[in-house]
Amino acid sequence: MSAIINGIDIRKVYKTRKVEYEALRGVSFSIEKGEFVALVGPSGSGKTTLLDIIGLLDNPTDGRLIIDGKDVSKLGENERADMRNKKIGFVFQSYNLISYLSTLENVELPLAAAGVPFWKRREKAIQVLSLIPGMLDFKDKRPNELSGGQQQRVAIARALVNDPDIIIADEPTANLDTVTGMAIVNLLKQLSVERNVTVVMATHDPDMIKKCDRIIHIRDGKIEGVETRSGQ
Ligand SMILES: Nc1ncnc2c1ncn2[C@@H]1O[C@H](COP(=O)(O)OP(=O)(O)OP(=O)(O)O)[C@@H](O)[C@H]1O
Ligand SMILES: [Mg+2]
């Protein structure tokens, strides 16, 4: 196996007008292709900060991030955006769907950002929605007509539509009941295995943690331990 994500001594300092806060204090890690990884730690420990950096939504203050052998820290803004649009899919706690767009239109959005021609987008969106049982039935519905679990399934379809190598998920089950949350974890896990997608997610959810190949424990902006599991 080869590392798809490599973090080397990553630091992040948030600066406001008066104070500086070091949210990541030298974090180094390596994630293999196809791994299902949980980022676990107390509130404020730096999970979202690290996911935003790995997902190329934010820059580290210091340190290096290597994705697929490319030193991302050295890329210009356009190249970073291009890499983010083509290689990375996102799933958030609050689904982040666009309220006035249908399921199908929400799923198509990343294709537009990645420059996929209009005529190919619908076909691709339908293809990915059909991977998720029952979701094609909801293709014309708006987010407010869907349950939380259904909205998160749409968000997962949206995250997958570009055939990303990496999915970043920030507490994807936090707003869901246990049974629905479990279904979402199983879906993410199944898709990650079938499509060899690397999934890195922040979670507090013990059911979710059980499904992971590796657990990275983070506290006060530092990695305090890494556990490897068989991942069931
Ligand atoms: N934009 C920002 N400006 C200033 N400080 C920030 C900013 N974003 C996060 N922080 C601080 O950085 C630290 C880490 O925040 P982060 O959101 O990464 O934590 P987290 O582990 O995701 O927490 P939670 O489990 O509550 O989501 C916190 O102390 C937070 O207050
Ligand atoms: Mg967070």
GROMACS .gro file of C-alpha atoms and ligand atoms in nm:
model
  264
    1MET     CA    1   0.000   0.000   0.000
    2SER     CA    2   0.113   0.354  -0.058
    3ALA     CA    3   0.028   0.667   0.136
    4ILE     CA    4  -0.227   0.888  -0.038
    5ILE     CA    5  -0.215   1.158   0.232
    6ASN     CA    6   0.095   1.254   0.421
    7GLY     CA    7   0.104   1.529   0.678
    8ILE     CA    8   0.439   1.649   0.804
    9ASP     CA    9   0.458   1.866   1.113
   10ILE     CA   10   0.141   2.057   1.027
   11ARG     CA   11   0.070   2.366   1.234
   12LYS     CA   12  -0.224   2.598   1.221
   13VAL     CA   13  -0.241   2.930   1.399
   14TYR     CA   14  -0.567   3.123   1.390
   15LYS     CA   15  -0.504   3.492   1.419
   16THR     CA   16  -0.770   3.733   1.522
   17ARG     CA   17  -0.707   4.102   1.577
   18LYS     CA   18  -0.603   4.054   1.937
   19VAL     CA   19  -0.511   3.690   1.991
   20GLU     CA   20  -0.336   3.404   1.822
   21TYR     CA   21  -0.450   3.049   1.882
   22GLU     CA   22  -0.249   2.746   1.781
   23ALA     CA   23  -0.515   2.493   1.682
   24LEU     CA   24  -0.267   2.238   1.540
   25ARG     CA   25   0.072   2.204   1.703
   26GLY     CA   26   0.286   1.991   1.476
   27VAL     CA   27   0.076   1.705   1.344
   28SER     CA   28   0.235   1.427   1.137
   29PHE     CA   29   0.048   1.129   0.994
   30SER     CA   30   0.018   0.906   0.694
   31ILE     CA   31  -0.301   0.760   0.545
   32GLU     CA   32  -0.300   0.477   0.293
   33LYS     CA   33  -0.513   0.459  -0.019
   34GLY     CA   34  -0.855   0.306   0.053
   35GLU     CA   35  -0.827   0.340   0.430
   36PHE     CA   36  -1.130   0.428   0.642
   37VAL     CA   37  -0.993   0.655   0.912
   38ALA     CA   38  -1.155   0.819   1.214
   39LEU     CA   39  -1.028   1.138   1.368
   40VAL     CA   40  -1.136   1.129   1.730
   41GLY     CA   41  -1.092   1.386   2.004
   42PRO     CA   42  -1.270   1.626   2.236
   43SER     CA   43  -1.448   1.937   2.114
   44GLY     CA   44  -1.194   2.201   2.017
   45SER     CA   45  -0.909   1.952   1.974
   46GLY     CA   46  -0.853   2.049   1.609
   47LYS     CA   47  -1.045   1.785   1.408
   48THR     CA   48  -1.229   2.025   1.176
   49THR     CA   49  -0.915   2.234   1.138
   50LEU     CA   50  -0.719   1.928   1.025
   51LEU     CA   51  -0.997   1.806   0.791
   52ASP     CA   52  -1.017   2.150   0.630
   53ILE     CA   53  -0.644   2.140   0.567
   54ILE     CA   54  -0.647   1.784   0.429
   55GLY     CA   55  -0.948   1.879   0.212
   56LEU     CA   56  -0.758   2.182   0.075
   57LEU     CA   57  -1.023   2.419   0.210
   58ASP     CA   58  -0.765   2.590   0.428
   59ASN     CA   59  -0.387   2.632   0.438
   60PRO     CA   60  -0.163   2.521   0.721
   61THR     CA   61   0.044   2.795   0.881
   62ASP     CA   62   0.344   2.566   0.870
   63GLY     CA   63   0.435   2.211   0.772
   64ARG     CA   64   0.374   2.010   0.458
   65LEU     CA   65   0.083   1.819   0.313
   66ILE     CA   66   0.151   1.564   0.043
   67ILE     CA   67  -0.145   1.421  -0.149
   68ASP     CA   68  -0.084   1.147  -0.401
   69GLY     CA   69   0.285   1.227  -0.401
   70LYS     CA   70   0.227   1.598  -0.472
   71ASP     CA   71   0.343   1.858  -0.225
   72VAL     CA   72   0.021   2.055  -0.198
   73SER     CA   73   0.188   2.328   0.006
   74LYS     CA   74   0.372   2.426  -0.311
   75LEU     CA   75   0.068   2.451  -0.537
   76GLY     CA   76  -0.084   2.782  -0.643
   77GLU     CA   77  -0.446   2.866  -0.557
   78ASN     CA   78  -0.581   2.753  -0.897
   79GLU     CA   79  -0.402   2.421  -0.885
   80ARG     CA   80  -0.523   2.363  -0.530
   81ALA     CA   81  -0.881   2.436  -0.632
   82ASP     CA   82  -0.847   2.205  -0.927
   83MET     CA   83  -0.713   1.925  -0.709
   84ARG     CA   84  -0.989   1.983  -0.454
   85ASN     CA   85  -1.262   1.975  -0.720
   86LYS     CA   86  -1.135   1.661  -0.887
   87LYS     CA   87  -0.991   1.451  -0.606
   88ILE     CA   88  -1.188   1.532  -0.294
   89GLY     CA   89  -1.550   1.490  -0.188
   90PHE     CA   90  -1.701   1.647   0.126
   91VAL     CA   91  -1.970   1.535   0.369
   92PHE     CA   92  -2.062   1.772   0.651
   93GLN     CA   93  -2.254   1.742   0.975
   94SER     CA   94  -2.527   1.976   0.851
   95TYR     CA   95  -2.544   1.823   0.499
   96ASN     CA   96  -2.486   2.164   0.333
   97LEU     CA   97  -2.727   2.104   0.047
   98ILE     CA   98  -2.853   2.400  -0.153
   99SER     CA   99  -3.214   2.448  -0.046
  100TYR     CA  100  -3.360   2.564  -0.377
  101LEU     CA  101  -3.202   2.286  -0.583
  102SER     CA  102  -3.342   1.937  -0.633
  103THR     CA  103  -3.156   1.624  -0.524
  104LEU     CA  104  -3.032   1.574  -0.877
  105GLU     CA  105  -2.916   1.935  -0.911
  106ASN     CA  106  -2.737   1.921  -0.575
  107VAL     CA  107  -2.553   1.606  -0.681
  108GLU     CA  108  -2.455   1.767  -1.014
  109LEU     CA  109  -2.296   2.073  -0.852
  110PRO     CA  110  -1.940   1.942  -0.806
  111LEU     CA  111  -1.937   1.832  -1.170
  112ALA     CA  112  -1.987   2.191  -1.279
  113ALA     CA  113  -1.701   2.303  -1.053
  114ALA     CA  114  -1.477   2.035  -1.204
  115GLY     CA  115  -1.560   2.153  -1.557
  116VAL     CA  116  -1.759   1.846  -1.666
  117PRO     CA  117  -1.970   1.944  -1.970
  118PHE     CA  118  -2.338   2.009  -1.901
  119TRP     CA  119  -2.462   1.713  -2.108
  120LYS     CA  120  -2.260   1.465  -1.906
  121ARG     CA  121  -2.360   1.588  -1.562
  122ARG     CA  122  -2.714   1.452  -1.541
  123GLU     CA  123  -2.613   1.104  -1.652
  124LYS     CA  124  -2.333   1.093  -1.397
  125ALA     CA  125  -2.557   1.222  -1.116
  126ILE     CA  126  -2.821   0.959  -1.190
  127GLN     CA  127  -2.554   0.692  -1.198
  128VAL     CA  128  -2.421   0.784  -0.855
  129LEU     CA  129  -2.767   0.827  -0.701
  130SER     CA  130  -2.858   0.480  -0.817
  131LEU     CA  131  -2.573   0.339  -0.605
  132ILE     CA  132  -2.770   0.437  -0.296
  133PRO     CA  133  -3.084   0.227  -0.246
  134GLY     CA  134  -3.407   0.423  -0.288
  135MET     CA  135  -3.244   0.757  -0.363
  136LEU     CA  136  -3.347   0.783  -0.728
  137ASP     CA  137  -3.706   0.811  -0.605
  138PHE     CA  138  -3.608   1.142  -0.445
  139LYS     CA  139  -3.427   1.290  -0.743
  140ASP     CA  140  -3.674   1.577  -0.796
  141LYS     CA  141  -3.727   1.662  -0.429
  142ARG     CA  142  -3.580   1.964  -0.251
  143PRO     CA  143  -3.378   1.914   0.070
  144ASN     CA  144  -3.665   2.037   0.295
  145GLU     CA  145  -3.880   1.752   0.161
  146LEU     CA  146  -3.625   1.495   0.281
  147SER     CA  147  -3.540   1.350   0.622
  148GLY     CA  148  -3.197   1.413   0.775
  149GLY     CA  149  -3.080   1.065   0.677
  150GLN     CA  150  -3.203   1.114   0.320
  151GLN     CA  151  -3.032   1.454   0.300
  152GLN     CA  152  -2.708   1.299   0.417
  153ARG     CA  153  -2.742   1.029   0.149
  154VAL     CA  154  -2.777   1.305  -0.111
  155ALA     CA  155  -2.466   1.468   0.035
  156ILE     CA  156  -2.280   1.136   0.005
  157ALA     CA  157  -2.389   1.103  -0.358
  158ARG     CA  158  -2.269   1.460  -0.415
  159ALA     CA  159  -1.935   1.376  -0.253
  160LEU     CA  160  -1.894   1.073  -0.479
  161VAL     CA  161  -2.005   1.218  -0.809
  162ASN     CA  162  -1.656   1.324  -0.919
  163ASP     CA  163  -1.510   0.981  -0.842
  164PRO     CA  164  -1.291   1.136  -0.574
  165ASP     CA  165  -0.989   0.956  -0.432
  166ILE     CA  166  -1.061   1.104  -0.090
  167ILE     CA  167  -1.379   1.175   0.106
  168ILE     CA  168  -1.360   1.413   0.398
  169ALA     CA  169  -1.649   1.375   0.640
  170ASP     CA  170  -1.689   1.606   0.939
  171GLU     CA  171  -1.916   1.438   1.197
  172PRO     CA  172  -2.149   1.304   0.927
  173THR     CA  173  -2.379   1.129   1.175
  174ALA     CA  174  -2.392   1.394   1.448
  175ASN     CA  175  -2.742   1.516   1.356
  176LEU     CA  176  -2.890   1.173   1.298
  177ASP     CA  177  -3.055   0.917   1.525
  178THR     CA  178  -2.854   0.602   1.599
  179VAL     CA  179  -3.019   0.376   1.342
  180THR     CA  180  -2.995   0.631   1.060
  181GLY     CA  181  -2.640   0.721   1.164
  182MET     CA  182  -2.543   0.356   1.144
  183ALA     CA  183  -2.694   0.326   0.796
  184ILE     CA  184  -2.492   0.629   0.685
  185VAL     CA  185  -2.168   0.482   0.827
  186ASN     CA  186  -2.237   0.148   0.659
  187LEU     CA  187  -2.302   0.325   0.330
  188LEU     CA  188  -1.979   0.526   0.352
  189LYS     CA  189  -1.786   0.214   0.445
  190GLN     CA  190  -1.939   0.006   0.167
  191LEU     CA  191  -1.873   0.273  -0.097
  192SER     CA  192  -1.520   0.320   0.028
  193VAL     CA  193  -1.450  -0.053  -0.004
  194GLU     CA  194  -1.621  -0.092  -0.342
  195ARG     CA  195  -1.462   0.213  -0.497
  196ASN     CA  196  -1.132   0.211  -0.307
  197VAL     CA  197  -1.200   0.561  -0.178
  198THR     CA  198  -1.001   0.687   0.118
  199VAL     CA  199  -1.235   0.822   0.387
  200VAL     CA  200  -1.116   1.050   0.665
  201MET     CA  201  -1.381   1.155   0.911
  202ALA     CA  202  -1.416   1.328   1.241
  203THR     CA  203  -1.656   1.155   1.474
  204HIS     CA  204  -1.761   1.106   1.834
  205ASP     CA  205  -1.975   0.810   1.735
  206PRO     CA  206  -1.859   0.477   1.883
  207ASP     CA  207  -2.050   0.278   1.617
  208MET     CA  208  -1.868   0.465   1.350
  209ILE     CA  209  -1.531   0.427   1.517
  210LYS     CA  210  -1.582   0.049   1.518
  211LYS     CA  211  -1.600   0.048   1.139
  212CYS     CA  212  -1.265   0.217   1.094
  213ASP     CA  213  -0.932   0.070   0.987
  214ARG     CA  214  -0.748   0.331   1.186
  215ILE     CA  215  -0.827   0.577   1.461
  216ILE     CA  216  -0.622   0.891   1.503
  217HIS     CA  217  -0.666   1.039   1.849
  218ILE     CA  218  -0.619   1.412   1.865
  219ARG     CA  219  -0.608   1.634   2.171
  220ASP     CA  220  -0.509   1.999   2.211
  221GLY     CA  221  -0.392   2.016   1.851
  222LYS     CA  222  -0.161   1.714   1.878
  223ILE     CA  223  -0.190   1.350   1.782
  224GLU     CA  224  -0.182   1.152   2.103
  225GLY     CA  225  -0.207   0.806   1.952
  226VAL     CA  226  -0.301   0.598   1.650
  227GLU     CA  227  -0.489   0.268   1.675
  228THR     CA  228  -0.507   0.019   1.393
  229ARG     CA  229  -0.806  -0.216   1.374
  230SER     CA  230  -0.924  -0.483   1.140
  231GLY     CA  231  -1.222  -0.261   1.044
  232GLN     CA  232  -1.545  -0.464   1.032
  233LIG     N1  233  -1.169   3.045   1.232
  233LIG     C1  234  -1.120   3.034   1.354
  233LIG     N2  235  -1.066   3.141   1.419
  233LIG     C2  236  -1.016   3.130   1.543
  233LIG     N3  237  -1.011   3.016   1.615
  233LIG     C3  238  -1.063   2.905   1.556
  233LIG     C4  239  -1.121   2.909   1.424
  233LIG     N4  240  -1.164   2.784   1.393
  233LIG     C5  241  -1.136   2.707   1.501
  233LIG     N5  242  -1.075   2.779   1.598
  233LIG     C6  243  -1.028   2.727   1.728
  233LIG     O1  244  -0.939   2.620   1.701
  233LIG     C7  245  -0.961   2.512   1.792
  233LIG     C8  246  -0.991   2.386   1.715
  233LIG     O2  247  -1.116   2.398   1.652
  233LIG     P1  248  -1.179   2.284   1.564
  233LIG     O3  249  -1.302   2.339   1.503
  233LIG     O4  250  -1.077   2.230   1.473
  233LIG     O5  251  -1.215   2.175   1.677
  233LIG     P2  252  -1.295   2.037   1.664
  233LIG     O6  253  -1.206   1.930   1.717
  233LIG     O7  254  -1.345   2.021   1.525
  233LIG     O8  255  -1.415   2.057   1.766
  233LIG     P3  256  -1.567   2.003   1.760
  233LIG     O9  257  -1.563   1.860   1.807
  233LIG    O10  258  -1.639   2.090   1.856
  233LIG    O11  259  -1.617   2.019   1.620
  233LIG     C9  260  -1.074   2.557   1.883
  233LIG    O12  261  -1.019   2.605   2.003
  233LIG    C10  262  -1.141   2.668   1.807
  233LIG    O13  263  -1.197   2.762   1.894
  234MG      MG  264  -1.536   2.014   1.442
   0.00000   0.00000   0.00000
